[in-house]
Coordinates of C-alpha atoms and ligand atoms in Angstrom, one line a residue:
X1 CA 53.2 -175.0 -131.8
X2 CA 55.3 -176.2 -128.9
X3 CA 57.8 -173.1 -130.1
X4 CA 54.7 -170.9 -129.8
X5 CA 54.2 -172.2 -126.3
X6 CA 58.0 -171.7 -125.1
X7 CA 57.6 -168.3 -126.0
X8 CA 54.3 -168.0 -123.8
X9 CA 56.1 -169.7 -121.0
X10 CA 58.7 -167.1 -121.3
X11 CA 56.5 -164.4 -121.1
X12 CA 54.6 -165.7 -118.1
X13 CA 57.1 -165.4 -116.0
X14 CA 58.6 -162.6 -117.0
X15 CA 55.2 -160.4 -116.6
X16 CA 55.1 -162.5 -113.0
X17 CA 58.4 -162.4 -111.3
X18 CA 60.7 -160.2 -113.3
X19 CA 61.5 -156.4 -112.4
X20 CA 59.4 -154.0 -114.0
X21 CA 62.8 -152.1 -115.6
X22 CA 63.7 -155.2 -116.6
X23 CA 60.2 -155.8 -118.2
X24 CA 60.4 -152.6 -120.5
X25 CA 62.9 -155.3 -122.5
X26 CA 60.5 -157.6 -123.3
X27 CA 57.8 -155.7 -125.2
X28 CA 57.9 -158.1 -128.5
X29 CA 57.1 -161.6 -126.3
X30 CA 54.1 -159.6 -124.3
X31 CA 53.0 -158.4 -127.8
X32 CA 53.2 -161.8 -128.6
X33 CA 51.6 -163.2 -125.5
X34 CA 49.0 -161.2 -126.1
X35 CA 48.1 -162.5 -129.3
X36 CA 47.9 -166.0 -127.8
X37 CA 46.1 -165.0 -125.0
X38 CA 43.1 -163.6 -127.4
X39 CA 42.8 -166.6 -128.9
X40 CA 41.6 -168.5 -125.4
X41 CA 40.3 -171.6 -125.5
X42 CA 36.4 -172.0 -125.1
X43 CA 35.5 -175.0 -122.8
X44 CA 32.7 -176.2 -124.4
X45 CA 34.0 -176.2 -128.1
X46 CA 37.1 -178.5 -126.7
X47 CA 35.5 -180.5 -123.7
X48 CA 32.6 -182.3 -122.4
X49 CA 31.6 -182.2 -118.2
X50 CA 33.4 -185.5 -117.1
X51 CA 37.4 -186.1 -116.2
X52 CA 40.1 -187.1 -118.2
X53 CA 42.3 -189.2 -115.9
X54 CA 45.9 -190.4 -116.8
X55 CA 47.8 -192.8 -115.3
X56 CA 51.2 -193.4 -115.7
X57 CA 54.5 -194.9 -114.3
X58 CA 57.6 -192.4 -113.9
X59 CA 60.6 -194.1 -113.4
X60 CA 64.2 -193.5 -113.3
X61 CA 66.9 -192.2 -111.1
X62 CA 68.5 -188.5 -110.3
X63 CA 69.6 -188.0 -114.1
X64 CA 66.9 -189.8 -116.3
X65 CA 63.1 -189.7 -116.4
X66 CA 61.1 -192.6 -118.2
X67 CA 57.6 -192.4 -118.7
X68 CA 55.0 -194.9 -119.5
X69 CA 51.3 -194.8 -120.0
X70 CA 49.2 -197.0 -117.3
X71 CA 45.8 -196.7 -117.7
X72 CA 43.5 -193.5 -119.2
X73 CA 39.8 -193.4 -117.5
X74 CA 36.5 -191.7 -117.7
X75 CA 35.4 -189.9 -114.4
X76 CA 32.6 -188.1 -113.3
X77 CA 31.6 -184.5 -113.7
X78 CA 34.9 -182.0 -114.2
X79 CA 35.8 -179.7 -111.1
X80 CA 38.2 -177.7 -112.1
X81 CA 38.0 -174.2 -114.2
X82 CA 35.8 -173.6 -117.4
X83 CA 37.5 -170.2 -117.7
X84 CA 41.0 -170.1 -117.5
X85 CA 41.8 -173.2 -119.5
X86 CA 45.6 -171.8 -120.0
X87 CA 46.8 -171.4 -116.5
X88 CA 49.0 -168.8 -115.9
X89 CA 49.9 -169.3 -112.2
X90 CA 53.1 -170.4 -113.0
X91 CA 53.4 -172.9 -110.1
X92 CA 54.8 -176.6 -110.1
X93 CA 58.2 -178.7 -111.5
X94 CA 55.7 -180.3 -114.3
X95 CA 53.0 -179.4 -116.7
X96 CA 50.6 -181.1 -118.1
X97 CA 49.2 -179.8 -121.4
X98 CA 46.5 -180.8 -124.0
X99 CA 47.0 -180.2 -127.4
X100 CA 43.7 -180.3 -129.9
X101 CA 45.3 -183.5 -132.4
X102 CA 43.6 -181.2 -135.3
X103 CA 45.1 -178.0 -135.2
X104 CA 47.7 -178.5 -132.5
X105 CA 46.4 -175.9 -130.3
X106 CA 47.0 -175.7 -126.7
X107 CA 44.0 -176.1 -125.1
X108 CA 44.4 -176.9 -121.3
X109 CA 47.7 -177.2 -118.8
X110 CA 48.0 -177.1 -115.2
X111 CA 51.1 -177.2 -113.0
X112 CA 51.9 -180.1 -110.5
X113 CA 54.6 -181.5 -108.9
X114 CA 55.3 -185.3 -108.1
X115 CA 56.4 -187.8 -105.5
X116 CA 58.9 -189.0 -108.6
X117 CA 60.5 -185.1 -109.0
X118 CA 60.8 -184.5 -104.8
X119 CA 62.6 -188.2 -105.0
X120 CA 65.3 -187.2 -107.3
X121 CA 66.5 -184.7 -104.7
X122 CA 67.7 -187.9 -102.7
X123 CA 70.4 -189.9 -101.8
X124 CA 68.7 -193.2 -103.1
X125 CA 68.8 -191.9 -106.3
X126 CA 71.5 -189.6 -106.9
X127 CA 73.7 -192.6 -106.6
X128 CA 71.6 -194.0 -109.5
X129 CA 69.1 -196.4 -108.2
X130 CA 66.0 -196.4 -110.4
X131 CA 62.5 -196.6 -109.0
X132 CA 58.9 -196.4 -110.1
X133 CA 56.5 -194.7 -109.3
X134 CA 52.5 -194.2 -110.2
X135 CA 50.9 -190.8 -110.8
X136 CA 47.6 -189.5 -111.9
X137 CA 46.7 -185.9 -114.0
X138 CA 43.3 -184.9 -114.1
X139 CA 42.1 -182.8 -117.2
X140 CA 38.9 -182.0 -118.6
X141 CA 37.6 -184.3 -120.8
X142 CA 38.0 -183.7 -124.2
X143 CA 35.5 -184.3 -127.1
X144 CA 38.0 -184.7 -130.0
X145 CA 41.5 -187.1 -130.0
X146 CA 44.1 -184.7 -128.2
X147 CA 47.8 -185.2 -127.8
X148 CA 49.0 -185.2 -124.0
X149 CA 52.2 -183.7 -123.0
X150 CA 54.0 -183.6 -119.6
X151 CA 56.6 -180.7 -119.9
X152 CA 59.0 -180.3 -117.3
X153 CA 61.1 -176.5 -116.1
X154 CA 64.1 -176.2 -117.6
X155 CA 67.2 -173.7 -115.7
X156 CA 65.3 -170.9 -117.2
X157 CA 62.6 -172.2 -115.0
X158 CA 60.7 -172.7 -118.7
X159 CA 58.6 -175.5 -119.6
X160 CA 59.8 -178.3 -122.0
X161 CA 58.4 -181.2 -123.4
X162 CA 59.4 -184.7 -121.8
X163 CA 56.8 -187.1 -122.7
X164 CA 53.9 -187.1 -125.1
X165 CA 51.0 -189.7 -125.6
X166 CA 48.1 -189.5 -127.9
X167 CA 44.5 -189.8 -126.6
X168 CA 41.2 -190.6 -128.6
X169 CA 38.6 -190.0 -126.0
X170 CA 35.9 -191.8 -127.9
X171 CA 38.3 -195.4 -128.3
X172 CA 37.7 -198.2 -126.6
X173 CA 41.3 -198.0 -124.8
X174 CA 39.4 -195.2 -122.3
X175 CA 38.4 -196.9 -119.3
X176 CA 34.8 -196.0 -118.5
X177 CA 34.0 -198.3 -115.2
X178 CA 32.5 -196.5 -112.7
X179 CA 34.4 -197.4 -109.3
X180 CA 32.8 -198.9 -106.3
X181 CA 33.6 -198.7 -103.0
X182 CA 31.7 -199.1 -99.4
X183 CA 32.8 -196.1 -97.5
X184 CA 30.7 -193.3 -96.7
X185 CA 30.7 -190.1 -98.9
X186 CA 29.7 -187.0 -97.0
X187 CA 29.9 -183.2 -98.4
X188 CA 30.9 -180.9 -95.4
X189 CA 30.4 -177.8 -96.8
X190 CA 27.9 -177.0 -99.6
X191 CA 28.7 -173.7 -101.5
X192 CA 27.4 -175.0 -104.8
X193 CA 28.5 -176.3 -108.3
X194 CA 31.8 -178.3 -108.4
X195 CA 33.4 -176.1 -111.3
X196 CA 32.5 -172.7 -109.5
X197 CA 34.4 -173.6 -106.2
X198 CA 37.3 -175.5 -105.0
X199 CA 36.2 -178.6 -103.9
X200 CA 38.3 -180.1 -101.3
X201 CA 38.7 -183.6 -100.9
X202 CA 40.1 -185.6 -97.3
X203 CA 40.1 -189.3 -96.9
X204 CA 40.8 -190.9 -93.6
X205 CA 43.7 -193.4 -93.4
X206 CA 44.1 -195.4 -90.5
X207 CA 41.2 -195.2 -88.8
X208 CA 39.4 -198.9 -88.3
X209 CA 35.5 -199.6 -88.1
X210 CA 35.1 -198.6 -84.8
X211 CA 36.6 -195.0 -85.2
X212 CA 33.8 -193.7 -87.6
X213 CA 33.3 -191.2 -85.0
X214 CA 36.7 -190.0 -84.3
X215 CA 37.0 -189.5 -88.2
X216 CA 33.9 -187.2 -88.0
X217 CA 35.4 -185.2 -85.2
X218 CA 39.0 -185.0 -86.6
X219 CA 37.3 -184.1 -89.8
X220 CA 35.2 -181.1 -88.3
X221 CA 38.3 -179.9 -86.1
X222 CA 40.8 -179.9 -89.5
X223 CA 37.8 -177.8 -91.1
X224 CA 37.5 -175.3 -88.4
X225 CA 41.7 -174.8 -88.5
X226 CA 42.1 -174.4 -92.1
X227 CA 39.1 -171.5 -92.3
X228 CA 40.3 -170.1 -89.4
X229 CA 43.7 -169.6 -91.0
X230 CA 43.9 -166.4 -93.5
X231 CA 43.5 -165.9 -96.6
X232 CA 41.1 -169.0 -96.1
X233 CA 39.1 -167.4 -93.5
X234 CA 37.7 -165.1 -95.7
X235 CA 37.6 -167.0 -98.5
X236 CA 35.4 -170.1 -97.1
X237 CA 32.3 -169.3 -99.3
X238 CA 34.8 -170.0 -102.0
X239 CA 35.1 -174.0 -101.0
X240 CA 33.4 -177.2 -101.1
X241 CA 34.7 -180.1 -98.7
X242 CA 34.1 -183.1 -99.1
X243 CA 35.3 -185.9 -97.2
X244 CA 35.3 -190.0 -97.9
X245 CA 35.3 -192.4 -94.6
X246 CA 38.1 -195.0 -95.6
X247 CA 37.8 -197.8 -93.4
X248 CA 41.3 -199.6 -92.6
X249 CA 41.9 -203.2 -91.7
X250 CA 43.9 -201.5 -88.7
X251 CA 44.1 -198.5 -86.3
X252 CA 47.1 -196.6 -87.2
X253 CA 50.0 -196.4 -90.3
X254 CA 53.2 -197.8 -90.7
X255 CA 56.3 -196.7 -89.2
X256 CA 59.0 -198.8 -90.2
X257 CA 61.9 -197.3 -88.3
X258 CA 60.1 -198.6 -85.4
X259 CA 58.8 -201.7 -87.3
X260 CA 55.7 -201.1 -87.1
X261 CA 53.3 -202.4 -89.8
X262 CA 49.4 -201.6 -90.1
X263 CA 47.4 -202.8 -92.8
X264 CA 45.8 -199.0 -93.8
X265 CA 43.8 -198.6 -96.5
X266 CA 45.7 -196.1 -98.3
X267 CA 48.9 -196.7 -97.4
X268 CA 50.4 -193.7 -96.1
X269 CA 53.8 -194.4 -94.0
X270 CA 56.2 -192.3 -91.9
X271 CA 59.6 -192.5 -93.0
X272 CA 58.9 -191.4 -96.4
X273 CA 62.6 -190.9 -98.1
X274 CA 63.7 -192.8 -95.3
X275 CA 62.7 -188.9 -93.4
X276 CA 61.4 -189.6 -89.9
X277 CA 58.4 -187.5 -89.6
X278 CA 57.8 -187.6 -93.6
X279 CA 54.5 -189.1 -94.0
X280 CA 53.6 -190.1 -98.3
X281 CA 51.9 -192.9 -100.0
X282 CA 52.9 -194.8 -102.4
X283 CA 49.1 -196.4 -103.3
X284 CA 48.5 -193.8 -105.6
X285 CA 46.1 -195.7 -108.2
X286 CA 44.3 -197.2 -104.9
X287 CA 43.6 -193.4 -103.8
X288 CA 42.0 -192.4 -107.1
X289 CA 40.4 -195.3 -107.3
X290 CA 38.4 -194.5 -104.0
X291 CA 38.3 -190.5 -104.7
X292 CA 36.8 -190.8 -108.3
X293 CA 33.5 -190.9 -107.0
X294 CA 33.8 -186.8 -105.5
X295 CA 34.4 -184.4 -107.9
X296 CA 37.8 -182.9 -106.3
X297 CA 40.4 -179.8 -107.1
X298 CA 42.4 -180.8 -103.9
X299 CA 43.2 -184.1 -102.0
X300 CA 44.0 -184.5 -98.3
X301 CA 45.0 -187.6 -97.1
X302 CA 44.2 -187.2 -92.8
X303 CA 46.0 -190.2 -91.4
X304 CA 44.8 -191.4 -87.8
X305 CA 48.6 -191.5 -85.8
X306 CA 49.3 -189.5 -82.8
X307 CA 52.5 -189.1 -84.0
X308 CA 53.8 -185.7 -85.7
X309 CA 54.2 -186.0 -89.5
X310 CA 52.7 -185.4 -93.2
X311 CA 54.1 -184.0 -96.1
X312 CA 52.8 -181.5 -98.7
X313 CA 53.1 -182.2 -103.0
X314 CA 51.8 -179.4 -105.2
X315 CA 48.6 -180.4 -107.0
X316 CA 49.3 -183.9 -105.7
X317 CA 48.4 -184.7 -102.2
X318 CA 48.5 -183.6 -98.9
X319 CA 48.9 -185.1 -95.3
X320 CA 48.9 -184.8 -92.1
X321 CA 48.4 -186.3 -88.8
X322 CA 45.6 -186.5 -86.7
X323 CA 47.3 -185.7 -83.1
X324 CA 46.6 -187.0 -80.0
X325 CA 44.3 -189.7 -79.3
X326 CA 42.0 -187.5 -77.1
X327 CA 39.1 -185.4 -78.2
X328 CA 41.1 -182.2 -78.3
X329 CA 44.1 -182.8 -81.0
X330 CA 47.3 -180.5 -79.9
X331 CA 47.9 -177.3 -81.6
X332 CA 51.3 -178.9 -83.6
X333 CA 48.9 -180.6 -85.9
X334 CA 47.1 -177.8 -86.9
X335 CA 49.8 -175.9 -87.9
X336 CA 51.1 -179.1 -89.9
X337 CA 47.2 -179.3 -91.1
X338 CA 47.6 -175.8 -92.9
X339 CA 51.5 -175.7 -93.9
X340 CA 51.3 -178.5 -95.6
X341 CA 48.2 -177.7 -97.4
X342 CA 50.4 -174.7 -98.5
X343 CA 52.4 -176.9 -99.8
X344 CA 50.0 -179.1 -102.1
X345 CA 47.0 -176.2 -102.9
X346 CA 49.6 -173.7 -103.3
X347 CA 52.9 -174.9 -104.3
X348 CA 54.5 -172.8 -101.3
X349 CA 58.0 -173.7 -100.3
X350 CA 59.2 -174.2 -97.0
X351 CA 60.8 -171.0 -95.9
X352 CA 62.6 -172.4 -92.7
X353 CA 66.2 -173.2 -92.4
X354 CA 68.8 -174.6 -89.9
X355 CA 71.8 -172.6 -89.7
X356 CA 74.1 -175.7 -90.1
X357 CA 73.4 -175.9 -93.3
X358 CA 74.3 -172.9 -95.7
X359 CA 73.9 -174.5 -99.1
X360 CA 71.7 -177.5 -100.3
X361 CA 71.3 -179.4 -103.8
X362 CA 67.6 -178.4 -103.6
X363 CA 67.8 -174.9 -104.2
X364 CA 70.9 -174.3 -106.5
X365 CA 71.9 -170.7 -105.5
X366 CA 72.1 -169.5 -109.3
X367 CA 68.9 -170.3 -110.4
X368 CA 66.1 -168.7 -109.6
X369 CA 63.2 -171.3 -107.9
X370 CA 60.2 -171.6 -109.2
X371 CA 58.4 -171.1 -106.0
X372 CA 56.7 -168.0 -105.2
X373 CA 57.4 -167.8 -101.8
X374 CA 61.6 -167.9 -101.8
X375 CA 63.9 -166.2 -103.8
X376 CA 68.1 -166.2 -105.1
X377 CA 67.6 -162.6 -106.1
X378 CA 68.7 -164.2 -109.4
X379 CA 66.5 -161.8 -111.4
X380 CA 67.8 -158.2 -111.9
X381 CA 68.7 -158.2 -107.9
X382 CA 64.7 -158.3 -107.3
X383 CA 62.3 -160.6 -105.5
X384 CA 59.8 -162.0 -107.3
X385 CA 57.3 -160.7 -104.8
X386 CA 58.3 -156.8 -106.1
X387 CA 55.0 -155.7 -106.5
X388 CA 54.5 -156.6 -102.8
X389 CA 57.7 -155.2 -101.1
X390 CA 57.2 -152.6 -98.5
X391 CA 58.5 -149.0 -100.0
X392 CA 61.9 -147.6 -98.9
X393 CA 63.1 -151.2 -97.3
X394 CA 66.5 -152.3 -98.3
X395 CA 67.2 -155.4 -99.7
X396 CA 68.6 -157.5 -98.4
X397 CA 66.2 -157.0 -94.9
X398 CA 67.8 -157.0 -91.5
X399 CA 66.2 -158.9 -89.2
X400 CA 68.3 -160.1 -85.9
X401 CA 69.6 -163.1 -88.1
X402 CA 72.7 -163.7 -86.0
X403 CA 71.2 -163.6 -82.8
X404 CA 68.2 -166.0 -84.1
X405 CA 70.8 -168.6 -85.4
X406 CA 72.8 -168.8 -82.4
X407 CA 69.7 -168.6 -80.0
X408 CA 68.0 -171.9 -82.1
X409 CA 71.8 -173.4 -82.3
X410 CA 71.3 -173.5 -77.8
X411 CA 67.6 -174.2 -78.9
X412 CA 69.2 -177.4 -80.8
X413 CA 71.4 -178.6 -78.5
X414 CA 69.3 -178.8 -75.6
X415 CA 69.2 -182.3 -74.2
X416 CA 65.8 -183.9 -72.1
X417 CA 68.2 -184.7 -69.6
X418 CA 69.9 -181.4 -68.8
X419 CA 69.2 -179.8 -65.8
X420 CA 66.0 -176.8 -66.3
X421 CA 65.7 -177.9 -69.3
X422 CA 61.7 -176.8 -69.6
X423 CA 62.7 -173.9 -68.5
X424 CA 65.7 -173.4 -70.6
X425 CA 63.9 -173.6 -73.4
X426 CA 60.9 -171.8 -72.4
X427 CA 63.5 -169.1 -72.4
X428 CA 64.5 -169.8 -75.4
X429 CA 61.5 -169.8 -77.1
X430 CA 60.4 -166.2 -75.9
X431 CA 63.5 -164.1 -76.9
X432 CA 62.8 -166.0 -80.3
X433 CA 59.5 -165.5 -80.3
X434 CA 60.7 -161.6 -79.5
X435 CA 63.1 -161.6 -82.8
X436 CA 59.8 -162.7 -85.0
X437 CA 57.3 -160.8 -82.9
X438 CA 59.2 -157.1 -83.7
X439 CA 56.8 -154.2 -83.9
X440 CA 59.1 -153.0 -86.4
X441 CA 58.8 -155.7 -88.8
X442 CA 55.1 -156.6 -88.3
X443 CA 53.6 -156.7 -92.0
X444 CA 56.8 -156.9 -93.7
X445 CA 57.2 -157.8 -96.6
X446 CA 61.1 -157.3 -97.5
X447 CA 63.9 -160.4 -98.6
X448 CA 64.9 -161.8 -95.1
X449 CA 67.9 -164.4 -95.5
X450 CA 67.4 -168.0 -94.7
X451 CA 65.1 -169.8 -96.4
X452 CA 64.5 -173.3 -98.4
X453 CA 66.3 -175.3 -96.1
X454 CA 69.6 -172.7 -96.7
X455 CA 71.0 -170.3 -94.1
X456 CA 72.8 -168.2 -96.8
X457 CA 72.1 -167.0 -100.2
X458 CA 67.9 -167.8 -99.7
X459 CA 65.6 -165.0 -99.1
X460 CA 61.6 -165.7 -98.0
X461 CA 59.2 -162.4 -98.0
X462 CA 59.0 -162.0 -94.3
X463 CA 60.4 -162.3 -90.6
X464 CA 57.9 -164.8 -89.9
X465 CA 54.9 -167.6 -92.2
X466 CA 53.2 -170.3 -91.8
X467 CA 55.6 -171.8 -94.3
X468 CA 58.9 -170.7 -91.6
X469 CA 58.1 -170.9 -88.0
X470 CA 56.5 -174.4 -86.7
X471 CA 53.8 -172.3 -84.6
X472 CA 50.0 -170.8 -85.7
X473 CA 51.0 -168.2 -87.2
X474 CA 49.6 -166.4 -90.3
X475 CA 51.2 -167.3 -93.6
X476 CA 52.8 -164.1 -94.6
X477 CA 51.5 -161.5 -97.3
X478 CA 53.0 -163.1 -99.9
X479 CA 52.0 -166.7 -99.3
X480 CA 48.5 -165.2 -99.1
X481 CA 48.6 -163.5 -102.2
X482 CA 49.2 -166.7 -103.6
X483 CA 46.8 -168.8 -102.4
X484 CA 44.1 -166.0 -103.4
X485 CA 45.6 -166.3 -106.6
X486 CA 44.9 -170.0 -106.7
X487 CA 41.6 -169.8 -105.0
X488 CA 40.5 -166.8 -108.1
X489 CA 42.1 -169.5 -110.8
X490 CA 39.3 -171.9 -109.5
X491 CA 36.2 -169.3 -109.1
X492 CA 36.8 -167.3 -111.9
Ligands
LIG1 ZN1 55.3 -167.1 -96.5

C-alpha cells in the first residue's frame, strides 16, 4: 500500500505544479491516480464525530529524527473535512496518514509542518545538538484499530514514511478525560456547524486578570484585520472564530535577550531560535490541553507585548503580537497578524529577501520547494504557479531589482543618529514604494527574483505580497489562490 501511495504522491504534484508539456509524460500515474481517487474514502464507514489526538516527542539534531509516542486522547466533536478525507493540497514538510489496520487502506492525511523540522535549519543543531520537542496531530476519529504514519518530503518533494505507531481506538491506552480549565470560551463569529467551516481558534497569552477587556478589544481588532484582508474578505461566511481568554500569572512574555521573565500561561517567548523578534512556544501539550475544549481547524496564539514579533508554522500555530498598549494597536501588527497567518493556515513562504544574502541552506537552489508561493524554476524551466502566469510575460520578470537592492542597502544602513534621518528614509521609502507600486506591474503575476530569504536563484509570483513587503498590502494572486484553495478543502 505505501508503494500505492508514493505513486499518488507523485502524481499530486505533478498534476499541481508541473508544466502541462511536461504533464503529457505522465499519463500512466494520472491513470493510476485516478483509480485511487474513485475509490475515496467514506467518513462515516471509517470514523466516528470526535478527535483523534496524538502526542508525541520528536527529537534529534540536523541529520536524525526520533520519534516517540506521548500520549493518544479522545476530543470532542471533529472539525475538519468529511469530504476530502485524502488531501490533495500538497502543502507542509510532514504528513500524517491513517491507514485502516484491516485492509491497509489509506484513509485520512493532512500536511503540517513542525517547530522540530523549522529547528533543524539551525545552527544549534547542525552542529549536532539533539533536542526534544512535543507536537500534536489531529485526525478524525476512527472506529476500527488504524496504523498512524508521519511521512516526511523526500528531494523529489515526495512523501515517505518515517515513523509508524499502531492505534486501537476502543483500548484503554486512549485517553478519554475531558479537560478542565477556568477561562472563558466565547464564539466570535457563528456561521454554523464546525465541519462545514473553518473554525478559527486564538488564545490570549500574556494578558493578567485585570486585562479581560483589552483581550476583548485586541480580539475584535485582529478579527476586523484578517476579514478585511483578501481572499478573507470575501470569504468570511466561510469561518467560525472562536476565541479562549487565557489568564496569565503576569502581564507580558518572556524576552530573554533582555532577561526578562513573565510567568505566561502558554509560554510564548521572543527569541525563539535565539531570533530577536521570533515569537514560538514550546508548551505545546499545555496549549491543547486548554484548546480541546473548541472544536478548531486553526490556532492563533495572540500574545499581549508591545513589542514586534510572532512567527507562523503550517498547520501548527500561529503568533503574533498585540501592539501598543493603547486602544488603537499600530498598523505593523496587523500586517504581522495576517502574514503570519499565511504562514500557519496556508503554508505560504516568506517571499522577502535581503540582498546580502544570495544563497541560504533553507532553500537549496536545485530542488524545487514545496511551497506554493516561491519557486527554483527547477521543474521544466516553469513556475509552479503556470496556470496563473500573465500571457506573453517573460520569465524570468524584470522588475527594477537592482535599483530596489541598492535603494534598501542605504535603507539598511541608515543609522538613528544620522543627521535627516526621518527624512532620509521617508525618501527612501517612497521611491521603493514607487518600484512596487508600478502601473505596469499591478496584477502581475510573472517569476520576479528574490525570494525565500535569497537574492538570487528564488523567484516569488509578484512585485509585491503580503508574504514580501512588511506593509498592508494584498497578498498576491497566487497566495490568494491558495488560501481559497485551503478555505474550499475545509467547506467542501
Ligand atoms: Zn505572495
Amino acid at each position: 500500500m505505501l508503494d500505492l501511495r508514493q505513486a499518488f504522491n507523485k502524481r499530486s504534484y505533478v498534476e499541481h505544479f508541473m508544466s502541462e508539456k511536461a504533464m503529457k509524460n505522465c499519463t500512466a500515474l494520472v491513470l493510476l491516480a485516478s483509480t485511487l481517487l474513485f475509490a475515496k474514502p467514506q467518513f462515516e464507514k471509517y470514523f466516528e464525530n470526535k478527535t483523534l489526538r496524538i502526542d508525541y516527542f520528536h527529537s534529534g539534531t540536523a541529520q536524525t529524527e526520533i520519534f516517540s509516542l506521548d500520549q493518544v486522547y479522545e476530543e470532542g466533536e471533529w472539525p475538519g473535512t468529511r469530504n476530502q478525507l485524502i488531501n490533495n493540497l500538497q502543502l507542509g514538510l510532514y504528513e500524517a496518514q491513517l491507514y485502516d489496520m484491516e485492509t491497509s487502506e489509506l484513509i485520512f492525511n493532512y500536511g503540517f509542518c513542525s517547530i522540530f523540522g523549522e529547528w533543524q535549519t539551525t545552527g544549534e543543531a547542525i552542529n549536532g545538538i539533539y533536542r526534544t520537542m512535543h507536537e500534536t496531530v489531529r485526525l478524525p476519529f476512527p472506529k476500527k484499530p488504524v496504523k498512524f504514519v508521519i511521512a516526511k518530503r523526500d528531494t523529489n518533494n515526495n512523501f515517505m514514511p518515517i515513523w509508524s505507531t499502531s492505534v486501537d481506538p476502543n483500548s484503554r491506552f486512549v485517553n478519554r478525560e475531558k479537560k478542565q480549565h477556568p477561562f472563558k470560551i466565547i464564539k466570535d463569529i457563528d456561521n454554523g456547524l464546525p465541519f462545514e467551516k473553518v473554525d478559527l481558534l486564538i488564545m490570549g497569552d500574556g494578558y493578567a486578570k485585570n486585562e479581560r477587556k483589552k483581550f476583548r478589544r485586541d480580539i475584535k481588532h485582529y478579527i476586523n484585520v484578517l476579514f478585511e484582508s483578501p481572499p478573507f474578505s470575501s470569504r468570511k461566511q466561510d469561518f467560525n472564530v472562536w476565541s479562549i481568554e487565557v489568564i496569565s500569572g503576569q502581564s507580558g512574555i518572556d524576552e530573554p535577550r533582555r532577561n526578562i521573565w513573565k510567568d505566561n500561561a502558554l509560554g510564548s517567548t521572543f527569541n525563539s531560535f535565539d531570533i530577536e523578534r521570533y515569537v514560538l512556544t514550546m508548551e505545546n501539550r499545555r496549549i491543547r490541553d486548554i484548546a480541546s475544549i473548541v472544536p478548531y481547524d486553526a490556532l492563533y496564539i495572540l500574545f499581549n507585548a508591545s513589542r514586534y514579533g510572532g512567527g507562523g508554522i503550517y498547520n501548527c500555530i500561529a503568533t503574533c503580537y498585540t501592539g501598543q498598549p493603547e486602544n488603537a494597536p499600530d498598523w505593523w501588527s496587523d500586517y504581522v497578524f495576517v502574514h503570519e497567518f499565511g504562514h500557519s493556515f496556508a503554508g505560504l513562504a516568506d517571499e522577502y529577501y535581503s540582498a546580502e544574502v544570495a544563497y541560504n541552506d533553507m532553500y537549496p537552489l536545485h530542488l524545487e520547494p514545496w511551497e506554493p508561493n516561491i519557486t527554483t524554476l527547477q521543474m521544466d524551466g516553469q513556475p509552479k504557479w503556470y496556470n496563473l502566469l500573465t500571457p506573453g510575460l517573460a520569465i524570468p520578470t524584470d522588475w527594477g531589482k537592482v535599483t530596489f537592492d541598492s535603494l534598501s542597502g542605504v535603507r539598511r544602513s541608515l543609522s538613528h543618529s544620522d543627521a535627516d534621518y526621518a527624512k532620509k528614509k521617508e525618501s527612501l521609502a517612497a521611491q521603493i514604494n514607487a518600484i512596487l507600486d508600478a502601473d505596469e506591474l499591478k496584477g502581475v503575476v510573472g517569476c520576479f527574483e528574490g525570494g525565500g530569504y535569497s537574492s538570487e536563484g528564488i523567484y516569488r509570483p509578484s512585485i509585491n505580497c503580503r508574504m514580501f513587503s512588511k506593509s498592508v498590502v494584498e497578498f498576491c494572486p497566487v497566495c490568494q489562490n491558495t488560501i481559497e484553495r485551503v478555505i474550499d478543502y475545509y467547506i467542501k
